[in-house]
Amino acid sequence: MERNTLYTEKDCSTTGLGCGIQGKVVVIGQDSPDMQLYFCLCGNGAGANPSGSAVFLVSLRTGEFALKTRSEVIGILKPEILLDSAKLQLSQIRPVGALDLKNHEPKYSGYSFLPDGCYASGVWLCTEQEALDYVEMQKPYQHRIMLCDRDDFCVLEMENGRLLHPSGEEMEALQNPQNGGLTMT
């Protein structure tokens, strides 16, 4: 079901220039509700108390890139009101700073699932850091997130922000610098 009313400040968890919007779903002032939701990638207007006004975004309706000004941003959308269609589009966005797939081989694929099990195709991720960044950017918005290695084995799974696999102890051991740091293979 699509929304037929405009998003306003009431639909935002945070508004104003004091909040950083990079890596968040934002509401843009528009005259059509289906063109208001974007994921903020970066820009000199994306930080808290920004030094500039440019923000680089991805439409959660079309998947197209857009350049807007910070003054067009109403605020950060409350995660619980993000529509399923927008969640599926969001699941297709690679993290900021992800390596170019033309020159790097992916090690992982990231998937995000709706509560009914629906999901879009996986997103290629080239490094462990990209994989973890994908999880962090999806976590506030998605019901379930899964990372798989190149052999399609699950290496990480979360549901409603709770880690299911690997266990907390296994994850801590993976992140321990004495064990060589993070490896998800």
Coordinates of N, CA and C in Angstrom, one line a residue:
M1 N 0.8 -1.2 0.0 CA 0.0 0.0 0.0 C 0.9 1.2 0.0
E2 N 0.6 2.2 -0.9 CA 1.4 3.4 -0.9 C 0.7 4.5 -0.1
R3 N 1.5 5.4 0.3 CA 1.0 6.5 1.1 C 0.4 7.6 0.2
N4 N -0.7 8.2 0.6 CA -1.3 9.2 -0.2 C -1.3 10.6 0.5
T5 N -0.6 10.7 1.6 CA -0.5 12.0 2.2 C 1.0 12.4 2.3
L6 N 1.3 13.7 2.4 CA 2.7 14.1 2.4 C 3.3 13.8 3.8
Y7 N 4.6 13.5 3.8 CA 5.3 13.4 5.0 C 5.6 14.8 5.5
T8 N 5.6 14.9 6.9 CA 5.8 16.2 7.5 C 6.8 16.0 8.6
E9 N 7.1 17.1 9.4 CA 8.0 17.0 10.5 C 7.5 16.0 11.5
K10 N 6.2 15.8 11.7 CA 5.6 14.8 12.6 C 6.1 13.4 12.3
D11 N 6.4 13.1 11.0 CA 6.9 11.8 10.6 C 8.4 11.6 10.8
C12 N 9.1 12.6 11.3 CA 10.5 12.5 11.5 C 10.9 12.3 12.9
S13 N 12.0 11.5 13.1 CA 12.5 11.4 14.5 C 13.4 12.5 14.9
T14 N 14.0 13.2 13.9 CA 14.9 14.3 14.1 C 14.8 15.3 12.9
T15 N 14.8 16.6 13.3 CA 14.8 17.6 12.2 C 15.8 18.7 12.6
G16 N 16.1 19.5 11.6 CA 17.0 20.6 11.8 C 18.4 20.4 11.4
L17 N 19.2 21.4 11.4 CA 20.6 21.3 11.0 C 21.5 20.7 12.0
G18 N 21.1 20.5 13.3 CA 21.9 19.9 14.3 C 22.1 18.4 14.2
C19 N 21.4 17.8 13.3 CA 21.5 16.3 13.1 C 22.2 16.0 11.9
G20 N 23.0 14.9 11.9 CA 23.7 14.4 10.8 C 22.7 13.5 10.0
I21 N 22.7 13.6 8.7 CA 21.7 12.8 8.0 C 22.4 11.7 7.1
Q22 N 23.7 11.7 7.0 CA 24.4 10.7 6.2 C 24.1 9.3 6.7
G23 N 23.7 8.4 5.8 CA 23.4 7.0 6.2 C 22.0 6.9 6.7
K24 N 21.1 7.8 6.5 CA 19.8 7.8 7.1 C 18.7 8.0 5.9
V25 N 17.5 7.5 6.2 CA 16.4 7.8 5.3 C 15.8 9.2 5.7
V26 N 15.8 10.1 4.7 CA 15.3 11.4 4.9 C 14.1 11.7 4.1
V27 N 13.4 12.7 4.6 CA 12.2 13.2 4.0 C 12.5 14.5 3.3
I28 N 12.2 14.7 2.0 CA 12.4 15.9 1.3 C 11.1 16.6 1.1
G29 N 11.0 17.9 1.2 CA 9.8 18.6 0.9 C 9.5 18.5 -0.6
Q30 N 8.4 17.9 -0.9 CA 7.9 17.7 -2.3 C 6.4 17.9 -2.3
D31 N 5.9 17.9 -3.5 CA 4.4 17.9 -3.6 C 3.7 16.6 -3.9
S32 N 4.6 15.5 -3.8 CA 4.0 14.2 -4.0 C 4.7 13.2 -2.9
P33 N 3.9 12.5 -2.2 CA 4.5 11.6 -1.1 C 5.4 10.5 -1.7
D34 N 5.2 10.1 -2.9 CA 6.0 9.0 -3.4 C 7.4 9.5 -3.9
M35 N 7.6 10.8 -3.8 CA 8.9 11.4 -4.2 C 9.6 12.1 -3.0
Q36 N 9.2 11.7 -1.8 CA 9.8 12.4 -0.6 C 10.9 11.6 0.1
L37 N 10.9 10.3 -0.1 CA 11.9 9.5 0.7 C 13.2 9.2 -0.1
Y38 N 14.3 9.5 0.6 CA 15.6 9.3 0.0 C 16.5 8.7 1.1
F39 N 17.6 8.0 0.6 CA 18.6 7.6 1.5 C 19.8 8.6 1.2
C40 N 20.3 9.2 2.3 CA 21.4 10.1 2.2 C 22.7 9.4 2.1
L41 N 23.5 9.6 1.0 CA 24.8 9.0 0.9 C 25.9 9.8 1.5
C42 N 25.9 11.1 1.1 CA 27.0 12.0 1.6 C 26.8 13.4 1.1
G43 N 27.7 14.2 1.3 CA 27.7 15.6 0.9 C 28.1 16.6 2.0
N44 N 28.6 17.8 1.6 CA 29.0 18.7 2.6 C 27.9 19.3 3.4
G45 N 26.6 18.9 3.0 CA 25.5 19.3 3.8 C 24.9 18.2 4.6
A46 N 25.6 17.0 4.6 CA 25.0 15.8 5.3 C 25.3 15.7 6.8
G47 N 26.3 16.5 7.3 CA 26.7 16.4 8.7 C 25.9 17.3 9.6
A48 N 26.1 17.1 10.9 CA 25.4 18.0 11.8 C 26.1 19.3 11.7
N49 N 25.3 20.4 11.8 CA 25.8 21.8 11.6 C 26.7 21.8 10.4
P50 N 26.1 21.5 9.2 CA 27.0 21.4 8.0 C 27.7 22.6 7.5
S51 N 28.8 22.4 6.9 CA 29.6 23.5 6.3 C 29.2 23.9 4.9
G52 N 28.3 23.1 4.3 CA 27.8 23.4 3.0 C 26.4 23.0 2.9
S53 N 25.9 22.9 1.7 CA 24.4 22.6 1.6 C 24.1 21.4 0.7
A54 N 25.1 20.9 -0.1 CA 24.8 19.8 -1.0 C 24.7 18.4 -0.3
V55 N 23.7 17.7 -0.7 CA 23.5 16.3 -0.2 C 23.2 15.4 -1.4
F56 N 23.9 14.3 -1.4 CA 23.8 13.3 -2.4 C 22.9 12.2 -1.9
L57 N 21.8 11.9 -2.7 CA 20.8 11.0 -2.2 C 20.5 9.9 -3.2
V58 N 19.7 8.9 -2.8 CA 19.2 7.9 -3.6 C 17.7 7.8 -3.4
S59 N 16.9 7.9 -4.4 CA 15.4 7.8 -4.3 C 15.0 6.5 -3.8
L60 N 14.2 6.4 -2.8 CA 13.6 5.1 -2.4 C 12.4 4.7 -3.2
R61 N 12.1 5.5 -4.2 CA 11.0 5.1 -5.1 C 11.6 4.5 -6.4
T62 N 12.6 5.2 -7.0 CA 13.2 4.9 -8.3 C 14.6 4.3 -8.2
G63 N 15.3 4.5 -7.1 CA 16.7 4.0 -7.1 C 17.7 5.0 -7.8
E64 N 17.2 6.1 -8.3 CA 18.0 7.0 -9.0 C 18.7 8.0 -8.0
F65 N 19.9 8.4 -8.4 CA 20.7 9.4 -7.6 C 20.1 10.8 -7.8
A66 N 20.2 11.6 -6.7 CA 19.7 12.9 -6.8 C 20.6 13.8 -6.0
L67 N 20.7 15.0 -6.4 CA 21.5 16.1 -5.7 C 20.5 17.1 -5.2
K68 N 20.4 17.3 -3.9 CA 19.5 18.2 -3.3 C 20.3 19.2 -2.4
T69 N 19.6 20.2 -1.8 CA 20.2 21.0 -0.8 C 19.7 20.6 0.5
R70 N 20.5 20.9 1.6 CA 20.1 20.5 2.9 C 18.8 21.2 3.3
S71 N 18.6 22.4 2.8 CA 17.3 23.1 3.1 C 16.1 22.4 2.6
E72 N 16.2 21.5 1.7 CA 15.1 20.7 1.2 C 14.8 19.6 2.1
V73 N 15.7 19.2 3.0 CA 15.5 18.1 3.9 C 14.6 18.5 5.1
I74 N 13.5 17.8 5.2 CA 12.6 18.1 6.4 C 13.2 17.5 7.6
G75 N 13.7 16.2 7.5 CA 14.3 15.5 8.7 C 14.5 14.0 8.4
I76 N 14.9 13.3 9.4 CA 15.1 11.9 9.3 C 13.8 11.1 9.6
L77 N 13.4 10.3 8.7 CA 12.1 9.5 8.8 C 12.2 8.6 10.0
K78 N 11.1 8.5 10.7 CA 11.0 7.5 11.8 C 11.1 6.1 11.1
P79 N 12.0 5.2 11.5 CA 12.1 3.9 10.8 C 10.9 3.1 10.8
E80 N 10.0 3.2 11.8 CA 8.9 2.3 11.9 C 7.8 2.7 10.9
I81 N 7.9 3.8 10.2 CA 6.8 4.2 9.2 C 7.3 4.0 7.8
L82 N 8.5 3.5 7.6 CA 9.0 3.3 6.3 C 8.2 2.2 5.6
L83 N 7.7 2.5 4.4 CA 6.9 1.5 3.7 C 7.7 0.4 3.2
D84 N 7.1 -0.8 3.0 CA 7.8 -2.0 2.5 C 8.4 -1.8 1.2
S85 N 7.8 -1.1 0.3 CA 8.4 -0.9 -1.0 C 9.7 -0.1 -0.9
A86 N 9.7 0.9 0.0 CA 10.9 1.7 0.2 C 12.0 0.8 0.9
K87 N 11.6 -0.1 1.8 CA 12.5 -0.9 2.5 C 13.2 -1.8 1.4
L88 N 12.5 -2.4 0.5 CA 13.1 -3.2 -0.6 C 14.0 -2.4 -1.4
Q89 N 13.7 -1.1 -1.7 CA 14.6 -0.3 -2.5 C 15.8 0.0 -1.7
L90 N 15.7 0.3 -0.4 CA 16.8 0.6 0.5 C 17.8 -0.6 0.5
S91 N 17.2 -1.8 0.5 CA 18.1 -3.0 0.6 C 19.0 -3.1 -0.5
Q92 N 18.8 -2.4 -1.6 CA 19.6 -2.5 -2.8 C 20.7 -1.5 -2.9
I93 N 20.9 -0.7 -1.9 CA 21.9 0.4 -1.9 C 23.1 -0.2 -1.2
R94 N 24.3 0.0 -1.9 CA 25.6 -0.4 -1.3 C 26.0 0.7 -0.4
P95 N 26.8 0.4 0.7 CA 27.3 1.4 1.6 C 28.1 2.5 1.0
V96 N 28.1 3.6 1.6 CA 29.0 4.8 1.2 C 30.4 4.3 1.2
G97 N 31.1 4.6 0.1 CA 32.6 4.2 0.0 C 32.8 2.8 -0.5
A98 N 31.7 2.1 -0.9 CA 31.9 0.7 -1.4 C 32.8 0.7 -2.6
L99 N 33.6 -0.3 -2.7 CA 34.5 -0.4 -3.9 C 33.8 -0.6 -5.2
D100 N 34.4 -0.2 -6.3 CA 33.8 -0.3 -7.6 C 33.8 -1.8 -8.0
L101 N 32.7 -2.3 -8.3 CA 32.5 -3.7 -8.7 C 33.2 -4.1 -10.0
K102 N 33.6 -3.1 -10.8 CA 34.3 -3.3 -12.1 C 35.7 -3.7 -11.8
N103 N 36.3 -3.3 -10.7 CA 37.7 -3.5 -10.4 C 37.9 -4.4 -9.1
H104 N 36.9 -4.8 -8.5 CA 37.0 -5.6 -7.2 C 36.0 -6.7 -7.2
E105 N 36.5 -7.8 -6.8 CA 35.6 -9.0 -6.7 C 34.8 -9.0 -5.4
P106 N 33.5 -9.2 -5.4 CA 32.8 -9.3 -4.2 C 33.1 -10.5 -3.4
K107 N 33.1 -10.4 -2.1 CA 33.3 -11.5 -1.1 C 32.0 -11.9 -0.5
Y108 N 31.0 -11.0 -0.4 CA 29.8 -11.2 0.3 C 28.6 -10.7 -0.5
S109 N 27.4 -11.2 -0.2 CA 26.2 -10.6 -0.6 C 25.3 -10.3 0.6
G110 N 24.6 -9.2 0.5 CA 23.8 -8.7 1.6 C 22.3 -8.8 1.2
Y111 N 21.5 -9.3 2.1 CA 20.1 -9.4 1.8 C 19.3 -8.8 3.0
S112 N 18.2 -8.2 2.7 CA 17.3 -7.7 3.7 C 15.9 -8.2 3.4
F113 N 15.2 -8.6 4.5 CA 13.9 -9.3 4.4 C 12.8 -8.5 5.1
L114 N 11.6 -8.5 4.5 CA 10.4 -8.0 5.2 C 9.9 -9.1 6.1
P115 N 9.0 -8.7 7.0 CA 8.5 -9.7 7.9 C 7.8 -10.9 7.2
D116 N 7.2 -10.7 6.1 CA 6.6 -11.8 5.3 C 7.5 -12.6 4.5
G117 N 8.8 -12.3 4.6 CA 9.8 -13.1 3.9 C 10.2 -12.5 2.5
C118 N 9.5 -11.5 2.1 CA 9.9 -10.9 0.8 C 11.2 -10.2 0.9
Y119 N 12.0 -10.3 -0.2 CA 13.2 -9.6 -0.3 C 13.6 -9.4 -1.8
A120 N 14.5 -8.4 -2.0 CA 15.0 -8.1 -3.3 C 16.3 -8.9 -3.5
S121 N 16.9 -8.8 -4.7 CA 18.1 -9.5 -4.9 C 19.2 -9.0 -4.0
G122 N 20.2 -9.9 -3.8 CA 21.3 -9.5 -3.0 C 22.2 -8.4 -3.5
V123 N 22.9 -7.8 -2.6 CA 23.8 -6.7 -2.9 C 25.2 -7.1 -2.8
W124 N 26.1 -7.0 -3.8 CA 27.5 -7.4 -3.7 C 28.3 -6.5 -2.8
L125 N 29.1 -7.1 -1.9 CA 29.9 -6.4 -1.0 C 31.3 -6.9 -1.1
C126 N 32.3 -6.1 -1.2 CA 33.7 -6.5 -1.5 C 34.6 -6.8 -0.3
T127 N 34.3 -6.2 0.8 CA 35.2 -6.4 2.0 C 34.3 -6.6 3.2
E128 N 35.0 -7.1 4.3 CA 34.3 -7.3 5.5 C 33.7 -6.0 6.0
Q129 N 34.5 -4.8 5.8 CA 34.0 -3.6 6.3 C 32.7 -3.1 5.5
E130 N 32.7 -3.4 4.2 CA 31.5 -3.1 3.4 C 30.3 -3.9 3.9
A131 N 30.6 -5.2 4.3 CA 29.5 -6.0 4.7 C 29.0 -5.5 6.1
L132 N 29.8 -5.1 7.0 CA 29.4 -4.6 8.3 C 28.7 -3.3 8.1
D133 N 29.2 -2.4 7.2 CA 28.5 -1.1 6.9 C 27.1 -1.4 6.3
Y134 N 27.0 -2.4 5.5 CA 25.6 -2.7 4.9 C 24.7 -3.1 6.1
V135 N 25.1 -3.9 7.0 CA 24.3 -4.3 8.1 C 23.9 -3.0 9.0
E136 N 24.9 -2.2 9.2 CA 24.6 -1.0 10.1 C 23.6 0.0 9.4
M137 N 23.7 0.1 8.1 CA 22.8 1.0 7.4 C 21.4 0.4 7.3
Q138 N 21.3 -0.9 7.2 CA 20.0 -1.5 7.1 C 19.3 -1.7 8.4
K139 N 20.1 -1.9 9.5 CA 19.5 -2.4 10.8 C 18.4 -1.6 11.3
P140 N 18.4 -0.2 11.2 CA 17.2 0.5 11.8 C 15.9 0.3 11.0
Y141 N 16.0 -0.2 9.7 CA 14.9 -0.2 8.9 C 14.3 -1.6 8.5
Q142 N 15.2 -2.6 8.6 CA 14.8 -3.9 8.0 C 14.4 -4.9 9.1
H143 N 13.5 -5.8 8.8 CA 13.1 -6.8 9.8 C 14.3 -7.8 10.0
R144 N 14.8 -8.3 8.9 CA 15.9 -9.3 8.9 C 17.0 -9.0 7.9
I145 N 18.2 -9.2 8.3 CA 19.4 -9.0 7.5 C 20.2 -10.2 7.5
M146 N 20.7 -10.6 6.3 CA 21.6 -11.7 6.2 C 22.8 -11.4 5.3
L147 N 24.0 -11.8 5.7 CA 25.2 -11.7 4.9 C 25.6 -13.1 4.5
C148 N 25.9 -13.4 3.3 CA 26.4 -14.7 2.8 C 27.7 -14.5 2.1
D149 N 28.5 -15.5 2.2 CA 29.8 -15.5 1.5 C 29.6 -15.9 0.1
R150 N 30.7 -16.0 -0.7 CA 30.7 -16.3 -2.1 C 30.1 -17.7 -2.4
D151 N 30.2 -18.6 -1.4 CA 29.6 -19.9 -1.6 C 28.1 -20.0 -1.1
D152 N 27.6 -18.8 -0.8 CA 26.2 -18.6 -0.4 C 25.9 -19.2 1.0
F153 N 27.0 -19.3 1.8 CA 26.8 -19.7 3.2 C 26.5 -18.5 4.1
C154 N 25.6 -18.6 5.0 CA 25.3 -17.5 5.9 C 26.4 -17.3 6.8
V155 N 26.9 -16.0 6.9 CA 28.0 -15.7 7.8 C 27.5 -14.8 8.9
L156 N 26.4 -14.1 8.7 CA 25.8 -13.2 9.7 C 24.3 -13.1 9.4
E157 N 23.5 -13.2 10.5 CA 22.1 -13.0 10.4 C 21.6 -12.2 11.6
M158 N 20.7 -11.3 11.3 CA 20.1 -10.4 12.4 C 18.6 -10.4 12.1
E159 N 17.8 -10.3 13.2 CA 16.4 -10.1 13.1 C 16.0 -9.1 14.1
N160 N 15.2 -8.1 13.7 CA 14.8 -7.0 14.6 C 16.0 -6.4 15.4
G161 N 17.1 -6.2 14.7 CA 18.3 -5.7 15.4 C 19.0 -6.6 16.3
R162 N 18.6 -7.8 16.4 CA 19.2 -8.8 17.3 C 20.0 -9.8 16.5
L163 N 21.3 -10.0 16.9 CA 22.2 -10.9 16.2 C 21.7 -12.4 16.5
L164 N 21.5 -13.1 15.4 CA 21.2 -14.5 15.5 C 22.3 -15.4 15.2
H165 N 23.1 -15.0 14.2 CA 24.3 -15.9 13.8 C 25.4 -14.9 13.3
P166 N 26.6 -15.0 13.7 CA 27.1 -16.0 14.8 C 26.6 -15.5 16.2
S167 N 26.9 -16.3 17.1 CA 26.5 -15.9 18.5 C 27.3 -14.7 19.0
G168 N 26.9 -14.1 20.0 CA 27.6 -12.9 20.5 C 29.0 -13.2 20.9
E169 N 29.2 -14.4 21.5 CA 30.6 -14.9 21.9 C 31.4 -15.1 20.6
E170 N 30.9 -15.7 19.6 CA 31.6 -15.9 18.4 C 32.0 -14.6 17.7
M171 N 31.0 -13.6 17.7 CA 31.3 -12.3 17.1 C 32.3 -11.6 17.9
E172 N 32.3 -11.7 19.2 CA 33.4 -11.0 20.0 C 34.7 -11.6 19.7
A173 N 34.8 -12.9 19.5 CA 36.1 -13.5 19.2 C 36.6 -13.1 17.8
L174 N 35.6 -12.9 16.9 CA 36.0 -12.5 15.5 C 36.6 -11.1 15.6
Q175 N 36.1 -10.2 16.4 CA 36.5 -8.8 16.5 C 37.7 -8.6 17.4
N176 N 38.1 -9.6 18.1 CA 39.2 -9.5 19.0 C 40.6 -9.3 18.2
P177 N 41.3 -8.2 18.4 CA 42.5 -8.0 17.7 C 43.6 -9.1 17.9
Q178 N 43.5 -9.8 19.1 CA 44.5 -10.9 19.4 C 44.2 -12.1 18.4
N179 N 43.0 -12.2 17.9 CA 42.7 -13.2 17.0 C 42.9 -12.8 15.5
G180 N 43.5 -11.6 15.3 CA 43.7 -11.2 13.9 C 42.6 -10.3 13.4
G181 N 41.7 -9.9 14.3 CA 40.6 -8.9 13.9 C 39.4 -9.7 13.3
L182 N 38.7 -8.9 12.5 CA 37.4 -9.4 12.0 C 37.7 -10.2 10.7
T183 N 37.2 -11.4 10.7 CA 37.2 -12.2 9.4 C 35.9 -13.0 9.4
M184 N 35.2 -13.0 8.3 CA 33.9 -13.6 8.2 C 33.9 -14.7 7.2
T185 N 35.0 -15.5 7.2 CA 35.1 -16.6 6.2 C 35.1 -17.9 6.9

